[in-house]
mmCIF file of C-alpha atoms and ligand atoms in Angstrom:
data_model
loop_
_atom_site.group_PDB
_atom_site.id
_atom_site.type_symbol
_atom_site.label_atom_id
_atom_site.label_comp_id
_atom_site.label_asym_id
_atom_site.label_seq_id
_atom_site.Cartn_x
_atom_site.Cartn_y
_atom_site.Cartn_z
ATOM 1 C CA MET A 1125 129.194 165.122 -152.724
ATOM 2 C CA ASP A 1126 131.317 162.831 -152.972
ATOM 3 C CA ASP A 1127 134.120 164.914 -152.337
ATOM 4 C CA GLN A 1128 136.052 164.005 -149.122
ATOM 5 C CA ASN A 1129 136.036 168.299 -148.130
ATOM 6 C CA THR A 1130 132.564 169.168 -149.499
ATOM 7 C CA CYS A 1131 130.172 166.136 -147.593
ATOM 8 C CA THR A 1132 128.107 167.462 -145.258
ATOM 9 C CA HIS A 1133 126.400 163.965 -144.088
ATOM 10 C CA ASP A 1134 122.843 165.098 -143.711
ATOM 11 C CA CYS A 1135 121.306 163.092 -146.370
ATOM 12 C CA SER A 1136 118.485 164.492 -145.401
ATOM 13 C CA SER A 1137 120.264 168.087 -146.770
ATOM 14 C CA CYS A 1138 121.836 167.261 -149.824
ATOM 15 C CA SER A 1139 120.516 165.620 -153.262
ATOM 16 C CA ALA A 1140 123.176 164.150 -154.527
ATOM 17 C CA ASP A 1141 123.488 159.877 -155.614
ATOM 18 C CA CYS A 1142 126.838 158.876 -154.301
ATOM 19 C CA ALA A 1143 128.574 156.182 -153.819
ATOM 20 C CA SER A 1144 128.384 157.773 -149.766
ATOM 21 C CA ARG A 1145 124.476 158.176 -149.043
ATOM 22 C CA ASP A 1146 124.014 156.216 -146.483
ATOM 23 C CA SER A 1147 119.844 154.252 -147.641
ATOM 24 C CA ALA A 1148 119.169 152.984 -144.515
ATOM 25 C CA GLU A 1149 118.089 156.977 -143.747
ATOM 26 C CA ILE A 1150 115.327 156.435 -144.894
ATOM 27 C CA GLN A 1151 112.688 154.266 -142.753
ATOM 28 C CA LYS A 1152 110.695 152.640 -145.648
ATOM 29 C CA GLU A 1153 107.462 151.322 -143.141
ATOM 30 C CA PRO A 1154 106.801 147.692 -143.701
ATOM 31 C CA LEU A 1155 103.926 146.302 -145.734
ATOM 32 C CA ASN A 1156 101.283 143.717 -143.872
ATOM 33 C CA PRO A 1157 102.619 140.134 -144.128
ATOM 34 C CA ALA A 1158 99.668 138.849 -145.784
ATOM 35 C CA SER A 1159 98.931 141.739 -148.067
ATOM 36 C CA SER A 1160 100.653 141.543 -151.778
ATOM 37 C CA VAL A 1161 100.794 144.541 -153.301
ATOM 38 C CA ARG A 1162 103.414 144.491 -156.999
ATOM 39 C CA HIS A 1163 103.690 148.875 -157.413
ATOM 40 C CA VAL A 1164 103.089 152.080 -155.535
ATOM 41 C CA ILE A 1165 102.383 154.932 -157.603
ATOM 42 C CA GLY A 1166 101.963 158.606 -155.818
ATOM 43 C CA ILE A 1167 99.843 161.539 -157.315
ATOM 44 C CA VAL A 1168 101.109 164.388 -156.169
ATOM 45 C CA SER A 1169 99.811 168.189 -156.391
ATOM 46 C CA GLY A 1170 101.580 171.214 -155.767
ATOM 47 C CA LYS A 1171 98.203 172.682 -153.810
ATOM 48 C CA GLY A 1172 94.538 171.404 -153.156
ATOM 49 C CA GLY A 1173 91.718 171.371 -155.408
ATOM 50 C CA VAL A 1174 93.350 170.790 -159.502
ATOM 51 C CA GLY A 1175 91.927 167.339 -159.892
ATOM 52 C CA LYS A 1176 94.420 164.505 -158.183
ATOM 53 C CA SER A 1177 92.352 162.995 -156.823
ATOM 54 C CA MET A 1178 89.606 162.842 -159.660
ATOM 55 C CA VAL A 1179 93.328 161.819 -161.452
ATOM 56 C CA THR A 1180 93.212 158.998 -159.550
ATOM 57 C CA SER A 1181 90.394 157.353 -159.737
ATOM 58 C CA MET A 1182 90.417 157.422 -162.658
ATOM 59 C CA LEU A 1183 93.447 155.885 -163.512
ATOM 60 C CA ALA A 1184 92.283 153.546 -160.640
ATOM 61 C CA THR A 1185 89.199 152.606 -162.868
ATOM 62 C CA GLU A 1186 91.538 152.484 -166.151
ATOM 63 C CA MET A 1187 94.137 150.074 -164.932
ATOM 64 C CA ARG A 1188 90.908 148.247 -163.007
ATOM 65 C CA ARG A 1189 89.295 147.532 -166.653
ATOM 66 C CA ARG A 1190 92.822 146.953 -168.133
ATOM 67 C CA SER A 1191 92.075 143.428 -165.223
ATOM 68 C CA TRP A 1192 94.639 144.502 -163.032
ATOM 69 C CA GLY A 1193 94.774 144.206 -159.412
ATOM 70 C CA VAL A 1194 94.385 148.145 -158.913
ATOM 71 C CA ALA A 1195 94.695 149.344 -154.382
ATOM 72 C CA VAL A 1196 93.921 153.275 -153.930
ATOM 73 C CA LEU A 1197 95.470 154.714 -150.667
ATOM 74 C CA ASP A 1198 94.086 157.911 -149.949
ATOM 75 C CA ALA A 1199 96.243 159.530 -148.375
ATOM 76 C CA ASP A 1200 94.940 162.904 -149.174
ATOM 77 C CA ILE A 1201 93.186 163.560 -145.827
ATOM 78 C CA THR A 1202 92.736 167.490 -146.169
ATOM 79 C CA GLY A 1203 89.987 166.717 -148.724
ATOM 80 C CA PRO A 1204 89.334 162.806 -148.386
ATOM 81 C CA SER A 1205 87.676 162.883 -151.566
ATOM 82 C CA VAL A 1206 88.514 159.101 -153.822
ATOM 83 C CA PRO A 1207 85.650 156.977 -151.198
ATOM 84 C CA LYS A 1208 83.382 159.359 -152.594
ATOM 85 C CA SER A 1209 84.284 159.208 -155.949
ATOM 86 C CA PHE A 1210 83.400 155.746 -155.670
ATOM 87 C CA GLY A 1211 80.260 155.661 -154.266
ATOM 88 C CA ILE A 1212 81.836 154.112 -150.878
ATOM 89 C CA CYS A 1213 80.861 155.603 -147.761
ATOM 90 C CA GLY A 1214 82.526 154.457 -143.841
ATOM 91 C CA GLY A 1215 82.903 150.591 -141.910
ATOM 92 C CA VAL A 1216 85.807 148.754 -141.893
ATOM 93 C CA GLU A 1217 85.999 145.483 -141.313
ATOM 94 C CA VAL A 1218 88.148 144.874 -138.694
ATOM 95 C CA ARG A 1219 90.542 141.117 -139.297
ATOM 96 C CA GLY A 1220 92.118 140.550 -135.846
ATOM 97 C CA GLU A 1221 94.297 143.613 -136.264
ATOM 98 C CA ASN A 1222 94.048 144.242 -138.908
ATOM 99 C CA MET A 1223 91.762 145.834 -141.481
ATOM 100 C CA LEU A 1224 90.126 145.121 -144.639
ATOM 101 C CA PRO A 1225 89.299 147.985 -147.451
ATOM 102 C CA ALA A 1226 85.989 148.226 -148.777
ATOM 103 C CA TYR A 1227 85.608 147.036 -152.240
ATOM 104 C CA THR A 1228 84.326 149.860 -155.190
ATOM 105 C CA LYS A 1229 81.954 148.069 -157.877
ATOM 106 C CA THR A 1230 84.645 146.896 -160.110
ATOM 107 C CA GLY A 1231 86.533 145.151 -157.837
ATOM 108 C CA ILE A 1232 88.922 148.110 -156.493
ATOM 109 C CA GLN A 1233 90.419 148.429 -152.633
ATOM 110 C CA LEU A 1234 90.625 151.114 -150.462
ATOM 111 C CA MET A 1235 90.880 152.050 -148.087
ATOM 112 C CA SER A 1236 90.811 156.364 -146.966
ATOM 113 C CA VAL A 1237 89.955 157.869 -143.392
ATOM 114 C CA ASN A 1238 86.966 159.263 -144.742
ATOM 115 C CA LEU A 1239 85.562 155.747 -144.170
ATOM 116 C CA LEU A 1240 86.512 155.563 -140.962
ATOM 117 C CA LEU A 1241 84.442 158.585 -139.581
ATOM 118 C CA GLU A 1242 81.387 158.102 -138.328
ATOM 119 C CA ASP A 1243 79.912 161.754 -140.654
ATOM 120 C CA ALA A 1244 82.382 161.957 -142.948
ATOM 121 C CA SER A 1245 81.570 165.423 -144.281
ATOM 122 C CA SER A 1246 83.465 166.457 -140.245
ATOM 123 C CA PRO A 1247 86.771 168.131 -141.230
ATOM 124 C CA VAL A 1248 89.671 165.998 -140.157
ATOM 125 C CA VAL A 1249 91.583 168.510 -137.959
ATOM 126 C CA TRP A 1250 94.193 166.285 -136.562
ATOM 127 C CA ARG A 1251 98.045 167.701 -137.202
ATOM 128 C CA GLY A 1252 100.669 166.758 -139.356
ATOM 129 C CA PRO A 1253 102.454 163.098 -137.468
ATOM 130 C CA VAL A 1254 98.960 161.618 -136.534
ATOM 131 C CA ILE A 1255 97.910 162.492 -139.611
ATOM 132 C CA ALA A 1256 101.626 160.818 -141.150
ATOM 133 C CA GLY A 1257 100.425 157.567 -138.076
ATOM 134 C CA ALA A 1258 97.164 156.860 -140.161
ATOM 135 C CA VAL A 1259 99.080 156.643 -143.488
ATOM 136 C CA LYS A 1260 101.504 154.849 -142.251
ATOM 137 C CA GLN A 1261 99.133 151.578 -141.352
ATOM 138 C CA PHE A 1262 97.042 151.908 -144.005
ATOM 139 C CA TRP A 1263 100.709 150.230 -145.383
ATOM 140 C CA THR A 1264 101.658 147.918 -142.095
ATOM 141 C CA ASP A 1265 97.679 147.062 -141.079
ATOM 142 C CA VAL A 1266 95.091 146.833 -143.677
ATOM 143 C CA ILE A 1267 95.399 143.543 -146.241
ATOM 144 C CA TRP A 1268 95.402 144.383 -149.403
ATOM 145 C CA THR A 1269 94.914 141.082 -151.850
ATOM 146 C CA ASP A 1270 97.120 140.888 -155.334
ATOM 147 C CA VAL A 1271 97.213 144.195 -155.427
ATOM 148 C CA ASP A 1272 98.976 145.231 -158.560
ATOM 149 C CA TYR A 1273 98.681 148.773 -158.730
ATOM 150 C CA MET A 1274 98.289 150.434 -155.635
ATOM 151 C CA PHE A 1275 97.412 154.655 -156.298
ATOM 152 C CA VAL A 1276 99.163 156.440 -152.934
ATOM 153 C CA ASP A 1277 96.565 160.024 -153.985
ATOM 154 C CA MET A 1278 99.340 161.947 -151.353
ATOM 155 C CA PRO A 1279 98.359 165.102 -149.162
ATOM 156 C CA PRO A 1280 98.759 167.945 -151.749
ATOM 157 C CA GLY A 1281 102.146 170.625 -151.735
ATOM 158 C CA THR A 1282 105.445 168.787 -150.851
ATOM 159 C CA GLY A 1283 105.309 170.318 -146.292
ATOM 160 C CA ASP A 1284 105.835 167.948 -144.047
ATOM 161 C CA VAL A 1285 103.096 165.894 -144.218
ATOM 162 C CA PRO A 1286 103.398 164.284 -148.548
ATOM 163 C CA LEU A 1287 107.617 164.462 -147.659
ATOM 164 C CA THR A 1288 105.680 162.090 -144.104
ATOM 165 C CA VAL A 1289 104.052 159.876 -147.154
ATOM 166 C CA PHE A 1290 107.029 160.164 -149.734
ATOM 167 C CA GLN A 1291 109.094 158.748 -147.194
ATOM 168 C CA SER A 1292 107.689 155.550 -145.209
ATOM 169 C CA LEU A 1293 105.788 154.153 -148.530
ATOM 170 C CA PRO A 1294 107.800 152.257 -150.795
ATOM 171 C CA LEU A 1295 107.222 154.240 -154.119
ATOM 172 C CA ASP A 1296 107.733 153.322 -157.744
ATOM 173 C CA GLY A 1297 107.702 156.562 -158.776
ATOM 174 C CA ILE A 1298 105.388 159.457 -158.672
ATOM 175 C CA ILE A 1299 102.830 161.529 -161.463
ATOM 176 C CA ILE A 1300 102.650 165.119 -161.223
ATOM 177 C CA VAL A 1301 98.714 166.875 -161.455
ATOM 178 C CA THR A 1302 98.915 170.751 -161.802
ATOM 179 C CA THR A 1303 96.941 172.557 -164.345
ATOM 180 C CA PRO A 1304 97.522 175.454 -166.471
ATOM 181 C CA GLN A 1305 97.744 177.845 -163.753
ATOM 182 C CA GLU A 1306 100.028 176.447 -161.337
ATOM 183 C CA LEU A 1307 102.550 175.192 -164.475
ATOM 184 C CA VAL A 1308 103.288 179.536 -164.818
ATOM 185 C CA SER A 1309 104.123 179.258 -161.087
ATOM 186 C CA MET A 1310 106.874 177.250 -158.844
ATOM 187 C CA ILE A 1311 105.073 174.798 -157.365
ATOM 188 C CA VAL A 1312 105.307 172.176 -160.346
ATOM 189 C CA GLU A 1313 110.040 173.624 -159.836
ATOM 190 C CA LYS A 1314 109.386 172.151 -155.959
ATOM 191 C CA ALA A 1315 107.568 169.406 -156.349
ATOM 192 C CA VAL A 1316 109.795 167.665 -159.369
ATOM 193 C CA ASN A 1317 113.021 169.235 -156.744
ATOM 194 C CA MET A 1318 111.313 166.813 -153.324
ATOM 195 C CA ALA A 1319 110.828 163.786 -155.700
ATOM 196 C CA LYS A 1320 114.000 163.989 -156.572
ATOM 197 C CA LEU A 1321 115.570 164.342 -153.536
ATOM 198 C CA MET A 1322 113.136 161.502 -152.146
ATOM 199 C CA HIS A 1323 115.440 159.633 -155.162
ATOM 200 C CA ILE A 1324 111.256 158.831 -156.435
ATOM 201 C CA PRO A 1325 111.245 158.057 -159.938
ATOM 202 C CA ILE A 1326 108.501 161.370 -161.950
ATOM 203 C CA LEU A 1327 107.535 159.073 -164.359
ATOM 204 C CA GLY A 1328 105.117 161.599 -165.759
ATOM 205 C CA MET A 1329 102.782 164.792 -165.685
ATOM 206 C CA ILE A 1330 98.542 165.013 -165.763
ATOM 207 C CA GLU A 1331 98.361 168.312 -167.081
ATOM 208 C CA ASN A 1332 94.473 168.561 -166.018
ATOM 209 C CA MET A 1333 91.723 170.944 -167.041
ATOM 210 C CA SER A 1334 93.852 172.073 -170.208
ATOM 211 C CA TYR A 1335 91.851 172.960 -171.931
ATOM 212 C CA ALA A 1336 86.929 173.439 -171.908
ATOM 213 C CA VAL A 1337 86.129 171.695 -175.351
ATOM 214 C CA CYS A 1338 82.780 174.096 -177.373
ATOM 215 C CA PRO A 1339 79.702 171.889 -177.596
ATOM 216 C CA ASP A 1340 78.612 173.525 -180.194
ATOM 217 C CA CYS A 1341 81.728 172.611 -182.495
ATOM 218 C CA GLY A 1342 83.396 170.951 -180.815
ATOM 219 C CA LYS A 1343 86.951 173.644 -181.220
ATOM 220 C CA LYS A 1344 89.248 173.334 -178.118
ATOM 221 C CA ILE A 1345 89.584 176.289 -176.511
ATOM 222 C CA SER A 1346 92.055 177.251 -173.846
ATOM 223 C CA LEU A 1347 90.544 178.640 -170.700
ATOM 224 C CA PHE A 1348 93.648 179.951 -168.697
ATOM 225 C CA GLY A 1349 95.770 180.887 -172.427
ATOM 226 C CA GLU A 1350 98.370 178.776 -174.532
ATOM 227 C CA SER A 1351 98.959 175.632 -172.072
ATOM 228 C CA ARG A 1352 101.881 175.412 -171.619
ATOM 229 C CA GLY A 1353 102.052 171.577 -170.517
ATOM 230 C CA GLN A 1354 104.889 169.919 -172.880
ATOM 231 C CA GLU A 1355 106.936 173.331 -173.190
ATOM 232 C CA VAL A 1356 107.261 172.697 -169.162
ATOM 233 C CA ALA A 1357 107.620 168.746 -169.216
ATOM 234 C CA LYS A 1358 110.116 168.455 -171.488
ATOM 235 C CA GLU A 1359 111.989 172.002 -169.289
ATOM 236 C CA TYR A 1360 112.083 169.653 -166.130
ATOM 237 C CA GLY A 1361 112.581 166.408 -168.456
ATOM 238 C CA VAL A 1362 109.296 164.026 -167.661
ATOM 239 C CA PRO A 1363 107.136 163.278 -170.208
ATOM 240 C CA LEU A 1364 103.986 164.867 -170.084
ATOM 241 C CA LEU A 1365 101.719 161.579 -169.786
ATOM 242 C CA ALA A 1366 97.617 163.501 -170.389
ATOM 243 C CA GLU A 1367 96.017 166.967 -170.856
ATOM 244 C CA ILE A 1368 92.421 166.385 -170.101
ATOM 245 C CA PRO A 1369 89.958 169.352 -170.403
ATOM 246 C CA ILE A 1370 87.478 170.318 -168.572
ATOM 247 C CA ASP A 1371 84.405 167.698 -168.569
ATOM 248 C CA GLY A 1372 81.334 168.418 -167.110
ATOM 249 C CA LYS A 1373 80.658 164.488 -167.183
ATOM 250 C CA LEU A 1374 83.497 163.719 -165.618
ATOM 251 C CA ALA A 1375 82.548 166.496 -162.506
ATOM 252 C CA ALA A 1376 78.881 164.777 -162.275
ATOM 253 C CA LEU A 1377 80.871 160.823 -162.293
ATOM 254 C CA MET A 1378 82.449 162.183 -159.539
ATOM 255 C CA ASP A 1379 79.552 163.936 -157.440
ATOM 256 C CA LYS A 1380 77.147 160.515 -157.613
ATOM 257 C CA GLY A 1381 80.258 158.519 -156.941
ATOM 258 C CA VAL A 1382 80.410 156.698 -160.151
ATOM 259 C CA ILE A 1383 84.120 157.693 -161.811
ATOM 260 C CA GLU A 1384 83.558 154.262 -162.985
ATOM 261 C CA LEU A 1385 81.075 153.947 -165.603
ATOM 262 C CA MET A 1386 83.739 157.407 -167.379
ATOM 263 C CA GLU A 1387 83.811 157.147 -171.398
ATOM 264 C CA ASN A 1388 86.573 158.514 -172.109
ATOM 265 C CA ASP A 1389 89.694 158.124 -172.634
ATOM 266 C CA TYR A 1390 92.184 161.098 -171.606
ATOM 267 C CA ILE A 1391 94.072 158.901 -168.957
ATOM 268 C CA SER A 1392 95.056 155.957 -171.090
ATOM 269 C CA PRO A 1393 98.507 157.439 -172.239
ATOM 270 C CA ALA A 1394 99.321 157.668 -168.409
ATOM 271 C CA ALA A 1395 98.200 154.584 -168.101
ATOM 272 C CA ASP A 1396 100.297 152.711 -171.066
ATOM 273 C CA ALA A 1397 102.677 154.229 -169.376
ATOM 274 C CA ILE A 1398 102.837 152.678 -165.964
ATOM 275 C CA GLU A 1399 102.427 148.879 -167.601
ATOM 276 C CA GLY A 1400 105.575 149.975 -169.117
ATOM 277 C CA LEU A 1401 106.775 150.612 -165.638
HETATM 278 P P1 ADP B 1080 92.115 167.991 -155.435
HETATM 279 O O1 ADP B 1080 92.062 166.467 -154.988
HETATM 280 O O2 ADP B 1080 93.510 168.604 -156.016
HETATM 281 O O3 ADP B 1080 91.765 167.968 -154.455
HETATM 282 P P2 ADP B 1080 89.807 166.706 -157.123
HETATM 283 O O4 ADP B 1080 89.860 165.754 -157.489
HETATM 284 O O5 ADP B 1080 88.832 166.479 -155.317
HETATM 285 O O6 ADP B 1080 91.094 167.831 -156.225
HETATM 286 O O7 ADP B 1080 89.040 167.781 -157.796
HETATM 287 C C1 ADP B 1080 88.404 169.233 -157.403
HETATM 288 C C2 ADP B 1080 87.566 169.808 -158.073
HETATM 289 O O8 ADP B 1080 87.414 169.589 -159.307
HETATM 290 C C3 ADP B 1080 85.766 167.306 -158.449
HETATM 291 O O9 ADP B 1080 84.472 168.886 -158.156
HETATM 292 C C4 ADP B 1080 86.377 167.366 -159.432
HETATM 293 O O10 ADP B 1080 84.927 166.602 -159.904
HETATM 294 C C5 ADP B 1080 86.161 169.093 -159.749
HETATM 295 N N1 ADP B 1080 87.365 167.924 -161.370
HETATM 296 C C6 ADP B 1080 88.907 168.524 -161.285
HETATM 297 N N2 ADP B 1080 88.914 167.859 -162.605
HETATM 298 C C7 ADP B 1080 88.266 168.340 -163.091
HETATM 299 C C8 ADP B 1080 88.127 168.204 -164.870
HETATM 300 N N3 ADP B 1080 88.805 167.959 -166.380
HETATM 301 N N4 ADP B 1080 86.324 168.350 -165.233
HETATM 302 C C9 ADP B 1080 85.634 168.735 -164.545
HETATM 303 N N5 ADP B 1080 86.091 168.619 -163.110
HETATM 304 C C10 ADP B 1080 86.758 168.882 -162.638
#
């Protein structure tokens, strides 16, 4: 809305990338002065349970294998399963006014609200602003050391909390995780539109649970009908970075807290795209 006659001067409700856009409208939180973080990538999904945390953990594992400095900021406070996938529970070291992240077995730095709870199984019954505040503190009060790629496991959906996280962290881009069922609804479209509205580049989409492989003959079985991943990615003009099958081994690794032992290369194309940033 560059046009003088149509501009409402309310950039928050307008997606136009015009010269008069008020760039000061979004207040990014300052990174802790003792931290070093080069790239921040948000992992988002339209709803919970689609495998967003698993994809975050797999991406972090793969990038660490490629010898990058990697961190995960677990902002999915409604279901913080990232620490579990790395077998990390409880205890955060406090240094002065700051916190130090936990380190996984291969050296991925991790911070999650689950590490702050006495009992990781107790539900987090915080209201939106408190959740958003905790996430901001993970950015401002945690000392992140030599991080090349930080993955932010975003809260699912397009509500208030993900929106605040979107606005307060300097995301270089986002990756949308979907399942075949989600692709037939408007959930993906909403996530795409939210990113566009926030002026955050969409690096691509990852379709999880795309198919299953018959253990006897190796044939790919589309449990939820033919995959529409390629088609939908094309529709929104974003690349399809990976198609991950339903794989019992992955679920077992997640449950045992040893995702870093994964032996597949499902996520490699997505890691290639991230390296190409
Ligand atoms: P989200 O973060 O989107 O809520 P999770 O990553 O926590 O979802 O995944 C939900 C559950 O589904 C977990 O138990 C996880 O291990 C399992 N899961 C996710 N993707 C797969 C897959 N491709 N194959 C097998 N299990 C999976």
